[in-house]
Structures are given as C-alpha cells and as structure tokens.
mmCIF file of the C-alpha atoms, coordinates in Angstrom:
data_MODEL
# 
_entry.id   MODEL 
# 
loop_
_atom_site.group_PDB 
_atom_site.id 
_atom_site.type_symbol 
_atom_site.label_atom_id 
_atom_site.label_alt_id 
_atom_site.label_comp_id 
_atom_site.label_asym_id 
_atom_site.label_entity_id 
_atom_site.label_seq_id 
_atom_site.pdbx_PDB_ins_code 
_atom_site.Cartn_x 
_atom_site.Cartn_y 
_atom_site.Cartn_z 
_atom_site.occupancy 
_atom_site.B_iso_or_equiv 
_atom_site.pdbx_formal_charge 
_atom_site.auth_seq_id 
_atom_site.auth_comp_id 
_atom_site.auth_asym_id 
_atom_site.auth_atom_id 
_atom_site.pdbx_PDB_model_num 
ATOM 1   C CA . MET A 1 1   ? 0.000  0.000   0.000   1.00 0.00 ? 1   MET A CA 1 
ATOM 2   C CA . HIS A 1 2   ? 1.379  3.395   -0.971  1.00 0.00 ? 2   HIS A CA 1 
ATOM 3   C CA . ARG A 1 3   ? 1.700  6.316   1.419   1.00 0.00 ? 3   ARG A CA 1 
ATOM 4   C CA . PRO A 1 4   ? -0.663 9.328   1.363   1.00 0.00 ? 4   PRO A CA 1 
ATOM 5   C CA . ALA A 1 5   ? 2.179  11.454  -0.038  1.00 0.00 ? 5   ALA A CA 1 
ATOM 6   C CA . SER A 1 6   ? 2.593  9.188   -3.069  1.00 0.00 ? 6   SER A CA 1 
ATOM 7   C CA . ILE A 1 7   ? -1.168 9.213   -3.682  1.00 0.00 ? 7   ILE A CA 1 
ATOM 8   C CA . LEU A 1 8   ? -1.093 13.017  -3.562  1.00 0.00 ? 8   LEU A CA 1 
ATOM 9   C CA . PHE A 1 9   ? 1.785  13.204  -6.054  1.00 0.00 ? 9   PHE A CA 1 
ATOM 10  C CA . VAL A 1 10  ? 0.034  10.777  -8.400  1.00 0.00 ? 10  VAL A CA 1 
ATOM 11  C CA . ALA A 1 11  ? -3.081 12.965  -8.255  1.00 0.00 ? 11  ALA A CA 1 
ATOM 12  C CA . ILE A 1 12  ? -1.043 16.119  -8.936  1.00 0.00 ? 12  ILE A CA 1 
ATOM 13  C CA . THR A 1 13  ? 0.625  14.465  -11.907 1.00 0.00 ? 13  THR A CA 1 
ATOM 14  C CA . ALA A 1 14  ? -2.726 13.329  -13.313 1.00 0.00 ? 14  ALA A CA 1 
ATOM 15  C CA . LEU A 1 15  ? -4.300 16.766  -12.919 1.00 0.00 ? 15  LEU A CA 1 
ATOM 16  C CA . ALA A 1 16  ? -1.274 18.482  -14.439 1.00 0.00 ? 16  ALA A CA 1 
ATOM 17  C CA . CYS A 1 17  ? -1.389 16.051  -17.374 1.00 0.00 ? 17  CYS A CA 1 
ATOM 18  C CA . LEU A 1 18  ? -5.057 16.885  -17.916 1.00 0.00 ? 18  LEU A CA 1 
ATOM 19  C CA . SER A 1 19  ? -4.213 20.584  -17.788 1.00 0.00 ? 19  SER A CA 1 
ATOM 20  C CA . LEU A 1 20  ? -1.394 19.986  -20.275 1.00 0.00 ? 20  LEU A CA 1 
ATOM 21  C CA . VAL A 1 21  ? -3.677 18.256  -22.766 1.00 0.00 ? 21  VAL A CA 1 
ATOM 22  C CA . VAL A 1 22  ? -6.315 20.982  -22.470 1.00 0.00 ? 22  VAL A CA 1 
ATOM 23  C CA . SER A 1 23  ? -3.699 23.751  -22.808 1.00 0.00 ? 23  SER A CA 1 
ATOM 24  C CA . LEU A 1 24  ? -2.227 22.172  -25.944 1.00 0.00 ? 24  LEU A CA 1 
ATOM 25  C CA . TYR A 1 25  ? -5.672 21.745  -27.461 1.00 0.00 ? 25  TYR A CA 1 
ATOM 26  C CA . MET A 1 26  ? -6.522 25.383  -26.744 1.00 0.00 ? 26  MET A CA 1 
ATOM 27  C CA . GLY A 1 27  ? -3.165 26.641  -27.973 1.00 0.00 ? 27  GLY A CA 1 
ATOM 28  C CA . TRP A 1 28  ? -2.074 28.011  -24.585 1.00 0.00 ? 28  TRP A CA 1 
ATOM 29  C CA . THR A 1 29  ? 1.675  27.544  -25.047 1.00 0.00 ? 29  THR A CA 1 
ATOM 30  C CA . GLN A 1 30  ? 2.912  28.990  -21.759 1.00 0.00 ? 30  GLN A CA 1 
ATOM 31  C CA . ALA A 1 31  ? 0.251  27.196  -19.726 1.00 0.00 ? 31  ALA A CA 1 
ATOM 32  C CA . ALA A 1 32  ? 1.183  23.939  -21.472 1.00 0.00 ? 32  ALA A CA 1 
ATOM 33  C CA . ALA A 1 33  ? 4.856  24.395  -20.602 1.00 0.00 ? 33  ALA A CA 1 
ATOM 34  C CA . ALA A 1 34  ? 4.010  25.049  -16.942 1.00 0.00 ? 34  ALA A CA 1 
ATOM 35  C CA . ALA A 1 35  ? 1.646  22.068  -16.780 1.00 0.00 ? 35  ALA A CA 1 
ATOM 36  C CA . LYS A 1 36  ? 4.277  19.787  -18.332 1.00 0.00 ? 36  LYS A CA 1 
ATOM 37  C CA . PHE A 1 37  ? 6.859  20.907  -15.763 1.00 0.00 ? 37  PHE A CA 1 
ATOM 38  C CA . ILE A 1 38  ? 4.445  20.196  -12.899 1.00 0.00 ? 38  ILE A CA 1 
ATOM 39  C CA . ALA A 1 39  ? 3.397  16.820  -14.302 1.00 0.00 ? 39  ALA A CA 1 
ATOM 40  C CA . SER A 1 40  ? 6.989  15.712  -14.826 1.00 0.00 ? 40  SER A CA 1 
ATOM 41  C CA . THR A 1 41  ? 8.022  16.941  -11.385 1.00 0.00 ? 41  THR A CA 1 
ATOM 42  C CA . GLY A 1 42  ? 5.076  14.915  -10.086 1.00 0.00 ? 42  GLY A CA 1 
ATOM 43  C CA . PHE A 1 43  ? 6.433  11.558  -11.231 1.00 0.00 ? 43  PHE A CA 1 
ATOM 44  C CA . LEU A 1 44  ? 9.828  12.413  -9.723  1.00 0.00 ? 44  LEU A CA 1 
ATOM 45  C CA . ALA A 1 45  ? 8.183  13.265  -6.404  1.00 0.00 ? 45  ALA A CA 1 
ATOM 46  C CA . THR A 1 46  ? 6.176  10.037  -6.596  1.00 0.00 ? 46  THR A CA 1 
ATOM 47  C CA . ALA A 1 47  ? 9.366  7.997   -6.937  1.00 0.00 ? 47  ALA A CA 1 
ATOM 48  C CA . VAL A 1 48  ? 10.976 9.745   -3.973  1.00 0.00 ? 48  VAL A CA 1 
ATOM 49  C CA . SER A 1 49  ? 7.844  9.281   -1.860  1.00 0.00 ? 49  SER A CA 1 
ATOM 50  C CA . VAL A 1 50  ? 7.907  5.495   -2.291  1.00 0.00 ? 50  VAL A CA 1 
ATOM 51  C CA . GLY A 1 51  ? 11.585 5.203   -1.410  1.00 0.00 ? 51  GLY A CA 1 
ATOM 52  C CA . ALA A 1 52  ? 13.265 5.107   -4.815  1.00 0.00 ? 52  ALA A CA 1 
ATOM 53  C CA . LEU A 1 53  ? 16.447 6.706   -3.506  1.00 0.00 ? 53  LEU A CA 1 
ATOM 54  C CA . ARG A 1 54  ? 16.921 4.071   -0.797  1.00 0.00 ? 54  ARG A CA 1 
ATOM 55  C CA . HIS A 1 55  ? 18.115 1.229   -3.051  1.00 0.00 ? 55  HIS A CA 1 
ATOM 56  C CA . GLY A 1 56  ? 20.088 0.737   -6.236  1.00 0.00 ? 56  GLY A CA 1 
ATOM 57  C CA . PHE A 1 57  ? 17.190 -0.281  -8.474  1.00 0.00 ? 57  PHE A CA 1 
ATOM 58  C CA . GLY A 1 58  ? 15.201 2.780   -7.434  1.00 0.00 ? 58  GLY A CA 1 
ATOM 59  C CA . ARG A 1 59  ? 18.103 5.177   -7.857  1.00 0.00 ? 59  ARG A CA 1 
ATOM 60  C CA . ILE A 1 60  ? 18.734 4.051   -11.426 1.00 0.00 ? 60  ILE A CA 1 
ATOM 61  C CA . ILE A 1 61  ? 15.023 4.298   -12.286 1.00 0.00 ? 61  ILE A CA 1 
ATOM 62  C CA . PHE A 1 62  ? 15.030 7.766   -10.709 1.00 0.00 ? 62  PHE A CA 1 
ATOM 63  C CA . ALA A 1 63  ? 17.925 8.736   -12.991 1.00 0.00 ? 63  ALA A CA 1 
ATOM 64  C CA . GLY A 1 64  ? 15.779 7.591   -15.932 1.00 0.00 ? 64  GLY A CA 1 
ATOM 65  C CA . LEU A 1 65  ? 12.889 9.686   -14.669 1.00 0.00 ? 65  LEU A CA 1 
ATOM 66  C CA . LEU A 1 66  ? 15.154 12.737  -14.410 1.00 0.00 ? 66  LEU A CA 1 
ATOM 67  C CA . LEU A 1 67  ? 16.344 12.214  -17.968 1.00 0.00 ? 67  LEU A CA 1 
ATOM 68  C CA . SER A 1 68  ? 12.724 11.811  -19.078 1.00 0.00 ? 68  SER A CA 1 
ATOM 69  C CA . MET A 1 69  ? 11.856 15.121  -17.453 1.00 0.00 ? 69  MET A CA 1 
ATOM 70  C CA . ALA A 1 70  ? 14.732 16.734  -19.358 1.00 0.00 ? 70  ALA A CA 1 
ATOM 71  C CA . GLY A 1 71  ? 13.303 15.247  -22.552 1.00 0.00 ? 71  GLY A CA 1 
ATOM 72  C CA . ASP A 1 72  ? 9.879  16.614  -21.694 1.00 0.00 ? 72  ASP A CA 1 
ATOM 73  C CA . MET A 1 73  ? 11.277 20.106  -21.357 1.00 0.00 ? 73  MET A CA 1 
ATOM 74  C CA . PHE A 1 74  ? 13.180 19.888  -24.644 1.00 0.00 ? 74  PHE A CA 1 
ATOM 75  C CA . LEU A 1 75  ? 10.004 18.789  -26.433 1.00 0.00 ? 75  LEU A CA 1 
ATOM 76  C CA . VAL A 1 76  ? 8.257  21.973  -25.319 1.00 0.00 ? 76  VAL A CA 1 
ATOM 77  C CA . GLY A 1 77  ? 10.076 23.551  -28.272 1.00 0.00 ? 77  GLY A CA 1 
ATOM 78  C CA . GLN A 1 78  ? 9.144  22.870  -31.867 1.00 0.00 ? 78  GLN A CA 1 
ATOM 79  C CA . THR A 1 79  ? 12.527 22.985  -33.644 1.00 0.00 ? 79  THR A CA 1 
ATOM 80  C CA . GLN A 1 80  ? 14.281 19.911  -35.034 1.00 0.00 ? 80  GLN A CA 1 
ATOM 81  C CA . ARG A 1 81  ? 17.317 20.623  -32.828 1.00 0.00 ? 81  ARG A CA 1 
ATOM 82  C CA . LEU A 1 82  ? 15.224 20.594  -29.652 1.00 0.00 ? 82  LEU A CA 1 
ATOM 83  C CA . PHE A 1 83  ? 13.480 17.438  -30.854 1.00 0.00 ? 83  PHE A CA 1 
ATOM 84  C CA . LEU A 1 84  ? 16.888 15.767  -31.243 1.00 0.00 ? 84  LEU A CA 1 
ATOM 85  C CA . PHE A 1 85  ? 17.907 16.919  -27.754 1.00 0.00 ? 85  PHE A CA 1 
ATOM 86  C CA . GLY A 1 86  ? 14.661 15.483  -26.423 1.00 0.00 ? 86  GLY A CA 1 
ATOM 87  C CA . LEU A 1 87  ? 15.246 12.238  -28.304 1.00 0.00 ? 87  LEU A CA 1 
ATOM 88  C CA . ALA A 1 88  ? 18.751 11.997  -26.827 1.00 0.00 ? 88  ALA A CA 1 
ATOM 89  C CA . SER A 1 89  ? 17.426 12.594  -23.303 1.00 0.00 ? 89  SER A CA 1 
ATOM 90  C CA . PHE A 1 90  ? 14.800 9.877   -23.669 1.00 0.00 ? 90  PHE A CA 1 
ATOM 91  C CA . LEU A 1 91  ? 17.372 7.539   -25.219 1.00 0.00 ? 91  LEU A CA 1 
ATOM 92  C CA . LEU A 1 92  ? 19.519 7.953   -22.098 1.00 0.00 ? 92  LEU A CA 1 
ATOM 93  C CA . ALA A 1 93  ? 16.408 7.424   -19.961 1.00 0.00 ? 93  ALA A CA 1 
ATOM 94  C CA . HIS A 1 94  ? 15.749 4.094   -21.670 1.00 0.00 ? 94  HIS A CA 1 
ATOM 95  C CA . ILE A 1 95  ? 19.368 3.091   -21.133 1.00 0.00 ? 95  ILE A CA 1 
ATOM 96  C CA . ALA A 1 96  ? 18.912 3.881   -17.432 1.00 0.00 ? 96  ALA A CA 1 
ATOM 97  C CA . TYR A 1 97  ? 15.687 1.857   -17.228 1.00 0.00 ? 97  TYR A CA 1 
ATOM 98  C CA . THR A 1 98  ? 17.292 -1.047  -19.074 1.00 0.00 ? 98  THR A CA 1 
ATOM 99  C CA . THR A 1 99  ? 20.268 -0.943  -16.705 1.00 0.00 ? 99  THR A CA 1 
ATOM 100 C CA . ALA A 1 100 ? 17.928 -1.021  -13.702 1.00 0.00 ? 100 ALA A CA 1 
ATOM 101 C CA . PHE A 1 101 ? 15.986 -3.991  -15.085 1.00 0.00 ? 101 PHE A CA 1 
ATOM 102 C CA . ILE A 1 102 ? 19.179 -5.930  -15.822 1.00 0.00 ? 102 ILE A CA 1 
ATOM 103 C CA . GLN A 1 103 ? 20.580 -5.111  -12.385 1.00 0.00 ? 103 GLN A CA 1 
ATOM 104 C CA . HIS A 1 104 ? 17.373 -6.361  -10.812 1.00 0.00 ? 104 HIS A CA 1 
ATOM 105 C CA . GLY A 1 105 ? 17.823 -9.703  -12.541 1.00 0.00 ? 105 GLY A CA 1 
ATOM 106 C CA . GLN A 1 106 ? 16.533 -11.309 -15.724 1.00 0.00 ? 106 GLN A CA 1 
ATOM 107 C CA . ASP A 1 107 ? 14.472 -14.394 -16.411 1.00 0.00 ? 107 ASP A CA 1 
ATOM 108 C CA . ARG A 1 108 ? 15.673 -15.419 -19.884 1.00 0.00 ? 108 ARG A CA 1 
ATOM 109 C CA . ARG A 1 109 ? 12.477 -17.262 -20.750 1.00 0.00 ? 109 ARG A CA 1 
ATOM 110 C CA . HIS A 1 110 ? 10.324 -14.208 -20.105 1.00 0.00 ? 110 HIS A CA 1 
ATOM 111 C CA . ALA A 1 111 ? 12.736 -11.943 -21.982 1.00 0.00 ? 111 ALA A CA 1 
ATOM 112 C CA . LEU A 1 112 ? 12.926 -14.253 -24.998 1.00 0.00 ? 112 LEU A CA 1 
ATOM 113 C CA . LEU A 1 113 ? 9.152  -14.697 -25.150 1.00 0.00 ? 113 LEU A CA 1 
ATOM 114 C CA . ALA A 1 114 ? 8.750  -10.908 -25.195 1.00 0.00 ? 114 ALA A CA 1 
ATOM 115 C CA . ALA A 1 115 ? 11.584 -10.302 -27.675 1.00 0.00 ? 115 ALA A CA 1 
ATOM 116 C CA . LEU A 1 116 ? 9.899  -11.685 -30.805 1.00 0.00 ? 116 LEU A CA 1 
ATOM 117 C CA . PRO A 1 117 ? 6.618  -9.681  -30.706 1.00 0.00 ? 117 PRO A CA 1 
ATOM 118 C CA . ILE A 1 118 ? 8.386  -6.516  -29.537 1.00 0.00 ? 118 ILE A CA 1 
ATOM 119 C CA . ALA A 1 119 ? 10.992 -6.781  -32.291 1.00 0.00 ? 119 ALA A CA 1 
ATOM 120 C CA . ALA A 1 120 ? 8.204  -7.343  -34.841 1.00 0.00 ? 120 ALA A CA 1 
ATOM 121 C CA . ILE A 1 121 ? 6.362  -4.233  -33.621 1.00 0.00 ? 121 ILE A CA 1 
ATOM 122 C CA . ALA A 1 122 ? 9.612  -2.236  -33.775 1.00 0.00 ? 122 ALA A CA 1 
ATOM 123 C CA . VAL A 1 123 ? 10.160 -3.270  -37.397 1.00 0.00 ? 123 VAL A CA 1 
ATOM 124 C CA . ILE A 1 124 ? 6.590  -2.270  -38.277 1.00 0.00 ? 124 ILE A CA 1 
ATOM 125 C CA . VAL A 1 125 ? 7.018  1.098   -36.554 1.00 0.00 ? 125 VAL A CA 1 
ATOM 126 C CA . LEU A 1 126 ? 10.282 1.793   -38.389 1.00 0.00 ? 126 LEU A CA 1 
ATOM 127 C CA . ALA A 1 127 ? 8.712  0.842   -41.738 1.00 0.00 ? 127 ALA A CA 1 
ATOM 128 C CA . TRP A 1 128 ? 5.874  3.281   -40.946 1.00 0.00 ? 128 TRP A CA 1 
ATOM 129 C CA . LEU A 1 129 ? 8.286  6.072   -40.006 1.00 0.00 ? 129 LEU A CA 1 
ATOM 130 C CA . GLU A 1 130 ? 10.976 5.649   -42.649 1.00 0.00 ? 130 GLU A CA 1 
ATOM 131 C CA . PRO A 1 131 ? 9.239  7.440   -45.561 1.00 0.00 ? 131 PRO A CA 1 
ATOM 132 C CA . HIS A 1 132 ? 8.816  10.488  -43.326 1.00 0.00 ? 132 HIS A CA 1 
ATOM 133 C CA . LEU A 1 133 ? 12.326 10.645  -41.849 1.00 0.00 ? 133 LEU A CA 1 
ATOM 134 C CA . GLU A 1 134 ? 14.700 13.354  -43.015 1.00 0.00 ? 134 GLU A CA 1 
ATOM 135 C CA . PRO A 1 135 ? 18.403 12.360  -43.107 1.00 0.00 ? 135 PRO A CA 1 
ATOM 136 C CA . PRO A 1 136 ? 19.332 14.089  -39.803 1.00 0.00 ? 136 PRO A CA 1 
ATOM 137 C CA . LEU A 1 137 ? 16.605 12.116  -38.010 1.00 0.00 ? 137 LEU A CA 1 
ATOM 138 C CA . GLU A 1 138 ? 16.946 8.703   -39.639 1.00 0.00 ? 138 GLU A CA 1 
ATOM 139 C CA . LEU A 1 139 ? 19.801 7.231   -37.574 1.00 0.00 ? 139 LEU A CA 1 
ATOM 140 C CA . PRO A 1 140 ? 18.778 8.774   -34.206 1.00 0.00 ? 140 PRO A CA 1 
ATOM 141 C CA . VAL A 1 141 ? 15.212 7.491   -34.585 1.00 0.00 ? 141 VAL A CA 1 
ATOM 142 C CA . LYS A 1 142 ? 16.361 3.980   -35.487 1.00 0.00 ? 142 LYS A CA 1 
ATOM 143 C CA . VAL A 1 143 ? 18.702 3.883   -32.496 1.00 0.00 ? 143 VAL A CA 1 
ATOM 144 C CA . TYR A 1 144 ? 15.924 5.174   -30.279 1.00 0.00 ? 144 TYR A CA 1 
ATOM 145 C CA . VAL A 1 145 ? 13.438 2.523   -31.428 1.00 0.00 ? 145 VAL A CA 1 
ATOM 146 C CA . ALA A 1 146 ? 16.036 -0.173  -30.759 1.00 0.00 ? 146 ALA A CA 1 
ATOM 147 C CA . ALA A 1 147 ? 16.705 1.239   -27.278 1.00 0.00 ? 147 ALA A CA 1 
ATOM 148 C CA . ILE A 1 148 ? 13.073 1.477   -26.213 1.00 0.00 ? 148 ILE A CA 1 
ATOM 149 C CA . SER A 1 149 ? 12.409 -2.028  -27.571 1.00 0.00 ? 149 SER A CA 1 
ATOM 150 C CA . LEU A 1 150 ? 15.292 -3.411  -25.504 1.00 0.00 ? 150 LEU A CA 1 
ATOM 151 C CA . MET A 1 151 ? 13.944 -1.539  -22.485 1.00 0.00 ? 151 MET A CA 1 
ATOM 152 C CA . VAL A 1 152 ? 10.566 -3.254  -22.794 1.00 0.00 ? 152 VAL A CA 1 
ATOM 153 C CA . ILE A 1 153 ? 12.157 -6.680  -23.337 1.00 0.00 ? 153 ILE A CA 1 
ATOM 154 C CA . THR A 1 154 ? 14.304 -6.321  -20.213 1.00 0.00 ? 154 THR A CA 1 
ATOM 155 C CA . ALA A 1 155 ? 11.242 -5.138  -18.277 1.00 0.00 ? 155 ALA A CA 1 
ATOM 156 C CA . PHE A 1 156 ? 9.594  -8.484  -19.049 1.00 0.00 ? 156 PHE A CA 1 
ATOM 157 C CA . GLY A 1 157 ? 12.796 -10.239 -18.050 1.00 0.00 ? 157 GLY A CA 1 
ATOM 158 C CA . ALA A 1 158 ? 12.856 -8.363  -14.738 1.00 0.00 ? 158 ALA A CA 1 
ATOM 159 C CA . ARG A 1 159 ? 9.223  -9.241  -14.116 1.00 0.00 ? 159 ARG A CA 1 
ATOM 160 C CA . GLY A 1 160 ? 10.060 -12.894 -14.602 1.00 0.00 ? 160 GLY A CA 1 
ATOM 161 C CA . ALA A 1 161 ? 12.837 -12.468 -12.045 1.00 0.00 ? 161 ALA A CA 1 
ATOM 162 C CA . GLY A 1 162 ? 10.443 -11.072 -9.457  1.00 0.00 ? 162 GLY A CA 1 
ATOM 163 C CA . ALA A 1 163 ? 9.986  -7.373  -10.265 1.00 0.00 ? 163 ALA A CA 1 
ATOM 164 C CA . GLY A 1 164 ? 6.531  -5.910  -9.750  1.00 0.00 ? 164 GLY A CA 1 
ATOM 165 C CA . ARG A 1 165 ? 3.991  -5.882  -12.551 1.00 0.00 ? 165 ARG A CA 1 
ATOM 166 C CA . LEU A 1 166 ? 4.110  -2.071  -12.594 1.00 0.00 ? 166 LEU A CA 1 
ATOM 167 C CA . VAL A 1 167 ? 7.499  -2.392  -14.293 1.00 0.00 ? 167 VAL A CA 1 
ATOM 168 C CA . ILE A 1 168 ? 5.948  -4.064  -17.334 1.00 0.00 ? 168 ILE A CA 1 
ATOM 169 C CA . ILE A 1 169 ? 2.919  -1.767  -17.400 1.00 0.00 ? 169 ILE A CA 1 
ATOM 170 C CA . GLY A 1 170 ? 5.133  1.322   -17.235 1.00 0.00 ? 170 GLY A CA 1 
ATOM 171 C CA . ALA A 1 171 ? 7.495  0.110   -19.952 1.00 0.00 ? 171 ALA A CA 1 
ATOM 172 C CA . VAL A 1 172 ? 4.684  -0.844  -22.343 1.00 0.00 ? 172 VAL A CA 1 
ATOM 173 C CA . LEU A 1 173 ? 2.781  2.403   -21.794 1.00 0.00 ? 173 LEU A CA 1 
ATOM 174 C CA . PHE A 1 174 ? 5.956  4.385   -22.466 1.00 0.00 ? 174 PHE A CA 1 
ATOM 175 C CA . PHE A 1 175 ? 6.500  2.435   -25.701 1.00 0.00 ? 175 PHE A CA 1 
ATOM 176 C CA . VAL A 1 176 ? 2.955  3.028   -26.921 1.00 0.00 ? 176 VAL A CA 1 
ATOM 177 C CA . SER A 1 177 ? 3.030  6.717   -25.964 1.00 0.00 ? 177 SER A CA 1 
ATOM 178 C CA . ASP A 1 178 ? 6.102  7.204   -28.144 1.00 0.00 ? 178 ASP A CA 1 
ATOM 179 C CA . ILE A 1 179 ? 4.069  6.144   -31.159 1.00 0.00 ? 179 ILE A CA 1 
ATOM 180 C CA . ALA A 1 180 ? 1.926  9.209   -30.513 1.00 0.00 ? 180 ALA A CA 1 
ATOM 181 C CA . VAL A 1 181 ? 5.041  11.398  -30.411 1.00 0.00 ? 181 VAL A CA 1 
ATOM 182 C CA . ALA A 1 182 ? 6.232  9.909   -33.700 1.00 0.00 ? 182 ALA A CA 1 
ATOM 183 C CA . MET A 1 183 ? 2.842  10.504  -35.279 1.00 0.00 ? 183 MET A CA 1 
ATOM 184 C CA . GLN A 1 184 ? 2.680  14.103  -34.118 1.00 0.00 ? 184 GLN A CA 1 
ATOM 185 C CA . ARG A 1 185 ? 6.303  15.115  -34.762 1.00 0.00 ? 185 ARG A CA 1 
ATOM 186 C CA . ILE A 1 186 ? 7.250  13.012  -37.790 1.00 0.00 ? 186 ILE A CA 1 
ATOM 187 C CA . VAL A 1 187 ? 4.348  11.424  -39.677 1.00 0.00 ? 187 VAL A CA 1 
ATOM 188 C CA . ALA A 1 188 ? 1.495  13.895  -39.303 1.00 0.00 ? 188 ALA A CA 1 
ATOM 189 C CA . PRO A 1 189 ? 2.629  17.213  -37.793 1.00 0.00 ? 189 PRO A CA 1 
ATOM 190 C CA . GLY A 1 190 ? -0.311 19.030  -36.296 1.00 0.00 ? 190 GLY A CA 1 
ATOM 191 C CA . PHE A 1 191 ? -2.347 15.896  -35.631 1.00 0.00 ? 191 PHE A CA 1 
ATOM 192 C CA . PRO A 1 192 ? -3.341 15.986  -31.932 1.00 0.00 ? 192 PRO A CA 1 
ATOM 193 C CA . ALA A 1 193 ? -1.919 12.587  -31.004 1.00 0.00 ? 193 ALA A CA 1 
ATOM 194 C CA . TYR A 1 194 ? -1.069 14.074  -27.607 1.00 0.00 ? 194 TYR A CA 1 
ATOM 195 C CA . LEU A 1 195 ? -4.733 13.584  -26.668 1.00 0.00 ? 195 LEU A CA 1 
ATOM 196 C CA . TRP A 1 196 ? -3.949 9.934   -25.993 1.00 0.00 ? 196 TRP A CA 1 
ATOM 197 C CA . GLY A 1 197 ? -0.151 9.930   -26.037 1.00 0.00 ? 197 GLY A CA 1 
ATOM 198 C CA . LEU A 1 198 ? 0.428  12.208  -23.057 1.00 0.00 ? 198 LEU A CA 1 
ATOM 199 C CA . PRO A 1 199 ? -1.945 10.385  -20.671 1.00 0.00 ? 199 PRO A CA 1 
ATOM 200 C CA . LEU A 1 200 ? -0.275 7.078   -21.595 1.00 0.00 ? 200 LEU A CA 1 
ATOM 201 C CA . TYR A 1 201 ? 3.178  8.600   -21.128 1.00 0.00 ? 201 TYR A CA 1 
ATOM 202 C CA . TYR A 1 202 ? 2.507  10.023  -17.678 1.00 0.00 ? 202 TYR A CA 1 
ATOM 203 C CA . ALA A 1 203 ? 0.703  6.856   -16.612 1.00 0.00 ? 203 ALA A CA 1 
ATOM 204 C CA . GLY A 1 204 ? 3.740  4.875   -17.710 1.00 0.00 ? 204 GLY A CA 1 
ATOM 205 C CA . GLN A 1 205 ? 6.181  7.087   -15.828 1.00 0.00 ? 205 GLN A CA 1 
ATOM 206 C CA . LEU A 1 206 ? 4.025  6.906   -12.713 1.00 0.00 ? 206 LEU A CA 1 
ATOM 207 C CA . CYS A 1 207 ? 3.995  3.108   -12.944 1.00 0.00 ? 207 CYS A CA 1 
ATOM 208 C CA . LEU A 1 208 ? 7.787  3.057   -13.192 1.00 0.00 ? 208 LEU A CA 1 
ATOM 209 C CA . ALA A 1 209 ? 8.045  5.492   -10.279 1.00 0.00 ? 209 ALA A CA 1 
ATOM 210 C CA . LEU A 1 210 ? 5.678  3.446   -8.118  1.00 0.00 ? 210 LEU A CA 1 
ATOM 211 C CA . GLY A 1 211 ? 7.488  0.297   -9.156  1.00 0.00 ? 211 GLY A CA 1 
ATOM 212 C CA . THR A 1 212 ? 10.580 1.508   -7.297  1.00 0.00 ? 212 THR A CA 1 
ATOM 213 C CA . SER A 1 213 ? 8.960  0.874   -3.902  1.00 0.00 ? 213 SER A CA 1 
ATOM 214 C CA . HIS A 1 214 ? 10.529 -2.040  -2.026  1.00 0.00 ? 214 HIS A CA 1 
ATOM 215 C CA . SER A 1 215 ? 7.288  -4.012  -2.170  1.00 0.00 ? 215 SER A CA 1 
ATOM 216 C CA . SER A 1 216 ? 7.095  -3.623  -5.954  1.00 0.00 ? 216 SER A CA 1 
ATOM 217 C CA . SER A 1 217 ? 10.737 -3.948  -6.892  1.00 0.00 ? 217 SER A CA 1 
ATOM 218 C CA . GLN A 1 218 ? 11.725 -6.963  -4.835  1.00 0.00 ? 218 GLN A CA 1 
# 
C-alpha cells in the first residue's frame, strides 16, 4: 500500500497532465509548458515518496525519470534541434531503465518470449516512419526505437525475475506513448496525437516510479 504522499503526487501528476492536454488543445503555449513541468516533477516526487532513492534499483530508475523530465522540457520547443535533444534525453532514460531492469535480474524465458513480438512491432514502426524521416533524423530514430524495444524486453525479463507488474505496465505504456510522439512530430505534424499519447506517457512514468517501492521492486 502506498503512502498518502505518493497518492497526492500521483493525483497532482494526473491533474497536471489533464491541464497539459487541455492547454495544448486550446493553444495556450505557456500554460502547457508550466503544466508539463508540474506533471513531470510529479512523477519524480512520486518515486521519492515510495523510497526510490533508498536502493540501487530505485536510484537508477530515478535517474531515468530525471532524464525523461529533461526530454519533456526539450520537447516543449518545436525545432528539429530541440526534438533531437529530447530524443537523446529519452534515449539515455531508456538506457537507465534497461540498466535497472538488468541489475534487478533477468528471467531469460520471459525476456525471450517478449523479444519476438516486440521486435516485430519495432520493425513495423520503423517501416511506418521511414518514408517520413529526413536524413538528420533517420539514424537517431532507429537507435531510439532499438533502445526502447530493448527496455521493454528487459522489463519483461525483470518481471520474470520477481519485479513488480508495474514495471511491465510502465514500460509498455511508455513504448505506446512514443508512437503518438512519432505521429505528431514526424508522420502527421499538427495531428493531436497528444490527446492519448500524453496520458499514456505520464501513466507509464508513474507506474515506473511506483514500481521503485521495495514491495514492488523486490
């Protein structure tokens, strides 16, 4: 059972995410930036409130959450350079999450069973994106898709080795939310994919944050 503080931070994150979606839809740029900062700070506070900084697994996940927050702030901007900075921040976040899952321990059977469908989805996503990728984005996006796919695979492996189910839920939600980012930033600029992508993203980060509690991560 989570503490009242963690429940409060989850609620703040959810409300800030709702405010973010509404602000983006209404075109309130400054309000959207503020709401994104609050929402991202919320999942960091959630991790701290459940004891993430008290053990190695939690500290590495927390590092991933910090890098994700940096990515969130970069993606407030609309330029290709800021998008690449955001992509790099999230790439490092996935490396941190993957490191945490491997450190926790891996069940090879679970990881291998997850690898085939996740790899197939990654190939489909890349085939969908490739016609829309400009040369400066092509390699970074391919590396990023490989990294997030590995992150999800190792999340399944960690679950098989005893990690909480929130680990898998968070990893999968993060993966799916990135499809919304790709749709909005690469395939169909202007399409409001954030309407479903942002709620999935913040739900995923909250699951990863909550998954750092001793009861969930052991």
